[in-house]
Short mmCIF file of C-alpha atoms in Angstrom, two decimals:
data_model
loop_
_atom_site.label_atom_id
_atom_site.label_comp_id
_atom_site.label_asym_id
_atom_site.label_seq_id
_atom_site.Cartn_x
_atom_site.Cartn_y
_atom_site.Cartn_z
CA UNK Y 1421 -37.08 34.70 29.35
CA UNK Y 1422 -34.09 33.46 27.19
CA UNK Y 1423 -32.17 32.55 30.26
CA UNK Y 1424 -35.27 30.55 31.54
CA UNK Y 1425 -35.27 28.26 28.41
CA UNK Y 1426 -31.56 28.09 27.62
CA UNK Y 1427 -31.14 24.64 29.23
CA UNK Y 1428 -33.47 23.29 26.56
CA UNK Y 1429 -30.87 24.23 23.78
CA UNK Y 1430 -27.21 23.95 23.22
CA UNK Y 1431 -26.50 27.51 23.91
CA UNK Y 1432 -27.16 31.07 22.89
CA UNK Y 1433 -26.30 32.12 19.20
CA UNK Y 1434 -24.85 35.43 17.90
CA UNK Y 1435 -23.71 36.67 14.58
CA UNK Y 1436 -20.02 37.35 14.09
CA UNK Y 1437 -19.12 40.69 12.66
CA UNK Y 1438 -18.91 44.28 13.80
CA UNK Y 1439 -15.20 43.74 15.00
CA UNK Y 1440 -15.62 40.33 16.36
CA UNK Y 1441 -14.41 37.07 14.64
CA UNK Y 1442 -14.26 33.42 15.64
CA UNK Y 1443 -12.17 30.21 15.09
CA UNK Y 1444 -14.00 26.89 15.07
CA UNK Y 1445 -12.19 23.60 15.12
CA UNK Y 1446 -14.33 20.50 14.88
CA UNK Y 1447 -13.58 16.86 15.92
CA UNK Y 1448 -10.58 17.48 18.36
CA UNK Y 1449 -9.79 17.05 21.85
CA UNK Y 1450 -8.46 19.68 24.18
CA UNK Y 1451 -5.19 18.04 24.23
CA UNK Y 1452 -4.77 18.20 20.48
CA UNK Y 1453 -1.64 20.06 19.56
CA UNK Y 1454 -3.45 22.25 17.09
CA UNK Y 1455 -5.89 23.26 19.81
CA UNK Y 1456 -3.14 24.06 22.34
CA UNK Y 1457 -1.32 26.20 19.58
CA UNK Y 1458 -4.46 28.08 18.65
CA UNK Y 1459 -5.44 28.73 22.30
CA UNK Y 1460 -2.00 29.92 23.42
CA UNK Y 1461 -1.44 32.05 20.30
CA UNK Y 1462 -4.75 33.81 20.33
CA UNK Y 1463 -5.10 33.90 24.14
CA UNK Y 1464 -8.79 35.05 23.86
CA UNK Y 1465 -12.08 33.74 25.04
CA UNK Y 1466 -12.50 30.12 24.32
CA UNK Y 1467 -15.00 27.28 25.05
CA UNK Y 1468 -15.95 23.71 24.11
CA UNK Y 1469 -18.26 23.79 21.19
CA UNK Y 1470 -21.84 22.39 21.45
CA UNK Y 1471 -20.87 18.97 20.11
CA UNK Y 1472 -18.24 18.55 22.96
CA UNK Y 1473 -15.66 17.62 20.34
CA UNK Y 1474 -14.31 20.94 19.19
CA UNK Y 1475 -13.59 24.55 20.38
CA UNK Y 1476 -14.74 27.99 19.65
CA UNK Y 1477 -12.43 30.91 20.12
CA UNK Y 1478 -14.05 34.35 20.04
CA UNK Y 1479 -11.78 37.33 19.40
CA UNK Y 1480 -11.82 41.10 18.86
CA UNK Y 1481 -10.55 42.34 15.44
CA UNK Y 1482 -10.67 40.89 11.88
CA UNK Y 1483 -9.39 37.68 10.26
CA UNK Y 1484 -7.17 37.97 7.15
CA UNK Y 1485 -8.93 38.20 3.92
CA UNK Y 1486 -9.39 34.99 2.09
CA UNK Y 1487 -10.57 31.41 2.74
CA UNK Y 1488 -12.74 30.73 5.82
CA UNK Y 1489 -12.46 26.95 6.05
CA UNK Y 1490 -10.01 24.22 5.31
CA UNK Y 1491 -10.85 20.63 6.51
CA UNK Y 1492 -11.95 21.03 10.14
CA UNK Y 1493 -10.39 24.54 10.70
CA UNK Y 1494 -12.77 27.47 10.39
CA UNK Y 1495 -12.48 31.23 10.77
CA UNK Y 1496 -15.10 33.83 10.19
CA UNK Y 1497 -15.68 37.47 10.79
CA UNK Y 1498 -19.06 38.08 9.27
CA UNK Y 1499 -22.32 36.34 8.25
CA UNK Y 1500 -21.79 33.35 10.57
CA UNK Y 1501 -23.62 32.37 13.72
CA UNK Y 1502 -21.70 31.00 16.66
CA UNK Y 1503 -23.44 29.15 19.55
CA UNK Y 1504 -22.07 30.07 22.97
CA UNK Y 1505 -22.31 27.09 25.40
CA UNK Y 1506 -20.56 28.83 28.45
CA UNK Y 1507 -18.33 25.81 28.73
CA UNK Y 1508 -15.18 27.89 29.14
CA UNK Y 1509 -11.77 26.49 28.53
CA UNK Y 1510 -9.67 27.83 31.32
CA UNK Y 1511 -7.95 30.20 31.72
CA UNK Y 1512 -9.42 31.82 28.52
CA UNK Y 1513 -12.24 34.02 29.80
CA UNK Y 1514 -11.51 37.33 28.34
CA UNK Y 1515 -11.92 38.72 24.78
CA UNK Y 1516 -8.45 39.90 23.33
CA UNK Y 1517 -7.68 41.82 20.10
CA UNK Y 1518 -6.31 39.11 17.77
CA UNK Y 1519 -6.07 40.80 14.33
CA UNK Y 1520 -2.23 40.28 14.39
CA UNK Y 1521 -1.93 36.99 16.24
CA UNK Y 1522 -4.37 35.31 14.04
CA UNK Y 1523 -2.16 35.78 10.97
CA UNK Y 1524 0.36 33.08 11.51
CA UNK Y 1525 -2.31 30.59 12.38
CA UNK Y 1526 -4.30 31.77 9.16
CA UNK Y 1527 -1.10 31.27 6.98
CA UNK Y 1528 -0.57 27.81 8.49
CA UNK Y 1529 -4.00 26.31 8.48
CA UNK Y 1530 -6.19 28.21 6.11
CA UNK Y 1531 -4.18 30.19 3.45
CA UNK Y 1532 -4.34 28.71 -0.10
CA UNK Y 1533 -1.03 27.11 -1.08
CA UNK Y 1534 0.53 25.90 -4.17
CA UNK Y 1535 -0.32 22.25 -4.58
CA UNK Y 1536 2.62 19.98 -3.93
CA UNK Y 1537 2.24 16.54 -5.35
CA UNK Y 1538 5.51 15.36 -3.79
CA UNK Y 1539 3.90 15.54 -0.27
CA UNK Y 1540 1.19 12.91 -1.28
CA UNK Y 1541 2.73 10.06 -3.14
CA UNK Y 1542 -0.03 8.31 -5.04
CA UNK Y 1543 -0.42 5.99 -8.03
CA UNK Y 1544 -2.60 8.23 -10.20
CA UNK Y 1545 -2.81 5.96 -13.24
CA UNK Y 1546 -3.48 2.67 -11.52
CA UNK Y 1547 -0.72 1.08 -13.49
CA UNK Y 1548 1.35 -1.81 -12.41
CA UNK Y 1549 4.17 -0.93 -9.95
CA UNK Y 1550 7.80 -1.27 -11.09
CA UNK Y 1551 10.96 -0.74 -9.13
CA UNK Y 1552 13.20 2.16 -10.12
CA UNK Y 1553 15.72 -0.18 -11.64
CA UNK Y 1554 12.85 -1.98 -13.70
CA UNK Y 1555 11.72 1.49 -14.83
CA UNK Y 1556 15.11 2.41 -16.09
CA UNK Y 1557 15.80 -0.82 -17.72
CA UNK Y 1558 12.48 -0.97 -19.57
CA UNK Y 1559 12.30 2.78 -20.54
CA UNK Y 1560 15.87 2.74 -21.75
CA UNK Y 1561 14.89 0.71 -24.71
CA UNK Y 1562 13.49 4.01 -26.11
CA UNK Y 1563 16.23 6.00 -27.72
CA UNK Y 1564 14.47 9.24 -26.73
CA UNK Y 1565 14.34 8.22 -23.09
CA UNK Y 1566 17.85 6.93 -23.04
CA UNK Y 1567 19.17 10.10 -24.49
CA UNK Y 1568 17.46 12.25 -22.00
CA UNK Y 1569 18.00 10.02 -18.90
CA UNK Y 1570 21.51 8.87 -19.42
CA UNK Y 1571 23.02 11.82 -21.41
CA UNK Y 1572 20.76 14.68 -20.83
CA UNK Y 1573 21.39 16.17 -24.22
CA UNK Y 1574 18.34 16.28 -26.59
CA UNK Y 1575 17.05 19.62 -27.67
CA UNK Y 1576 18.58 22.91 -26.45
CA UNK Y 1577 15.56 23.76 -24.35
CA UNK Y 1578 16.22 22.41 -20.84
CA UNK Y 1579 12.82 22.91 -19.38
CA UNK Y 1580 11.27 21.19 -22.38
CA UNK Y 1581 13.63 18.33 -21.81
CA UNK Y 1582 12.54 18.17 -18.16
CA UNK Y 1583 8.84 17.94 -19.10
CA UNK Y 1584 9.39 15.34 -21.82
CA UNK Y 1585 11.26 13.07 -19.36
CA UNK Y 1586 8.61 13.58 -16.69
CA UNK Y 1587 5.95 12.63 -19.15
CA UNK Y 1588 7.79 9.46 -19.96
CA UNK Y 1589 8.18 8.69 -16.24
CA UNK Y 1590 4.34 9.21 -15.63
CA UNK Y 1591 3.74 6.41 -18.13
CA UNK Y 1592 6.26 4.09 -16.46
CA UNK Y 1593 5.31 4.88 -12.88
CA UNK Y 1594 1.55 5.28 -13.30
CA UNK Y 1595 1.88 8.77 -11.94
CA UNK Y 1596 3.65 7.74 -8.74
CA UNK Y 1597 5.05 11.31 -7.87
CA UNK Y 1598 7.62 10.24 -5.31
CA UNK Y 1599 9.08 7.69 -7.80
CA UNK Y 1600 9.07 10.27 -10.67
CA UNK Y 1601 11.03 12.79 -8.46
CA UNK Y 1602 13.42 10.06 -7.37
CA UNK Y 1603 14.11 8.90 -10.92
CA UNK Y 1604 14.48 12.44 -12.24
CA UNK Y 1605 17.03 13.11 -9.56
CA UNK Y 1606 19.09 10.15 -10.81
CA UNK Y 1607 18.91 11.24 -14.44
CA UNK Y 1608 21.48 13.32 -16.33
CA UNK Y 1609 19.07 16.17 -16.50
CA UNK Y 1610 19.22 16.78 -12.66
CA UNK Y 1611 20.69 20.12 -11.81
CA UNK Y 1612 20.37 22.60 -8.84
CA UNK Y 1613 17.38 24.50 -10.50
CA UNK Y 1614 15.22 21.46 -9.64
CA UNK Y 1615 15.12 22.38 -6.01
CA UNK Y 1616 14.99 26.13 -6.60
CA UNK Y 1617 12.22 27.74 -4.54
CA UNK Y 1618 9.60 29.61 -6.57
CA UNK Y 1619 5.85 30.58 -5.97
CA UNK Y 1620 5.87 28.91 -2.71
CA UNK Y 1621 7.01 25.50 -4.08
CA UNK Y 1622 10.02 24.38 -6.05
CA UNK Y 1623 10.72 24.19 -9.74
CA UNK Y 1624 10.80 20.47 -9.75
CA UNK Y 1625 7.43 20.19 -7.88
CA UNK Y 1626 5.85 22.68 -10.17
CA UNK Y 1627 7.06 20.73 -13.15
CA UNK Y 1628 5.70 17.42 -12.04
CA UNK Y 1629 2.39 19.21 -11.02
CA UNK Y 1630 2.11 20.62 -14.53
CA UNK Y 1631 2.89 17.50 -16.34
CA UNK Y 1632 0.38 15.41 -14.19
CA UNK Y 1633 -2.41 18.06 -14.85
CA UNK Y 1634 -1.98 18.00 -18.62
CA UNK Y 1635 -1.02 14.14 -19.16
CA UNK Y 1636 -3.42 12.42 -21.38
CA UNK Y 1637 -1.47 9.28 -22.13
CA UNK Y 1638 -1.75 5.68 -20.99
CA UNK Y 1639 0.20 3.93 -18.35
CA UNK Y 1640 2.33 0.87 -18.22
CA UNK Y 1641 0.72 -2.52 -18.26
CA UNK Y 1642 2.75 -5.72 -18.19
CA UNK Y 1643 0.39 -7.61 -20.62
CA UNK Y 1644 1.17 -4.97 -23.30
CA UNK Y 1645 4.76 -4.01 -22.53
CA UNK Y 1646 7.20 -6.75 -21.76
#
């Protein structure tokens, strides 16, 4: 009976679980580099999804614990229906055990990572743009900024000095993280610790991240600051 009416629907659905998990990527073509990477890494049964603009890969085993979805990349091993269309992506016709092979893909596309503001330069405060030279020129009118930026010797707490300078730079750059990083690197406070890896990020990235999260001040406006 089911086979007799299957043409009326997108396919047959089944619940993932009991040692079967699936990967679902939407809005992609078969020649997409991510699709090719997933197919060749898992080497398990794969087919075009019902929309025709995505893929389903069905595997034996379990996914790593953690998130199931990030953007258009999804991976489930329980409480999720997959619709099977039968539109097989050759030559992936056989189920394979993928508990191990899914791990690098999961780490790359789904695992939660420390937010790194430096990868997405933005103007958080909506302030007016100044060049690096203009920022240094205007900000150096402040004794506090000048002491930190040009000489690097204020309090004996180096980390506190870093955060103080970063907060000043947030004001002058409107929160432009790439510019903040660039200006800090040109300051007298710059030292190897800035690029030291820690917690999946760097000390510098984490310092900027923390300052941006806690900043409650205003931003530079030409009408108010000449």
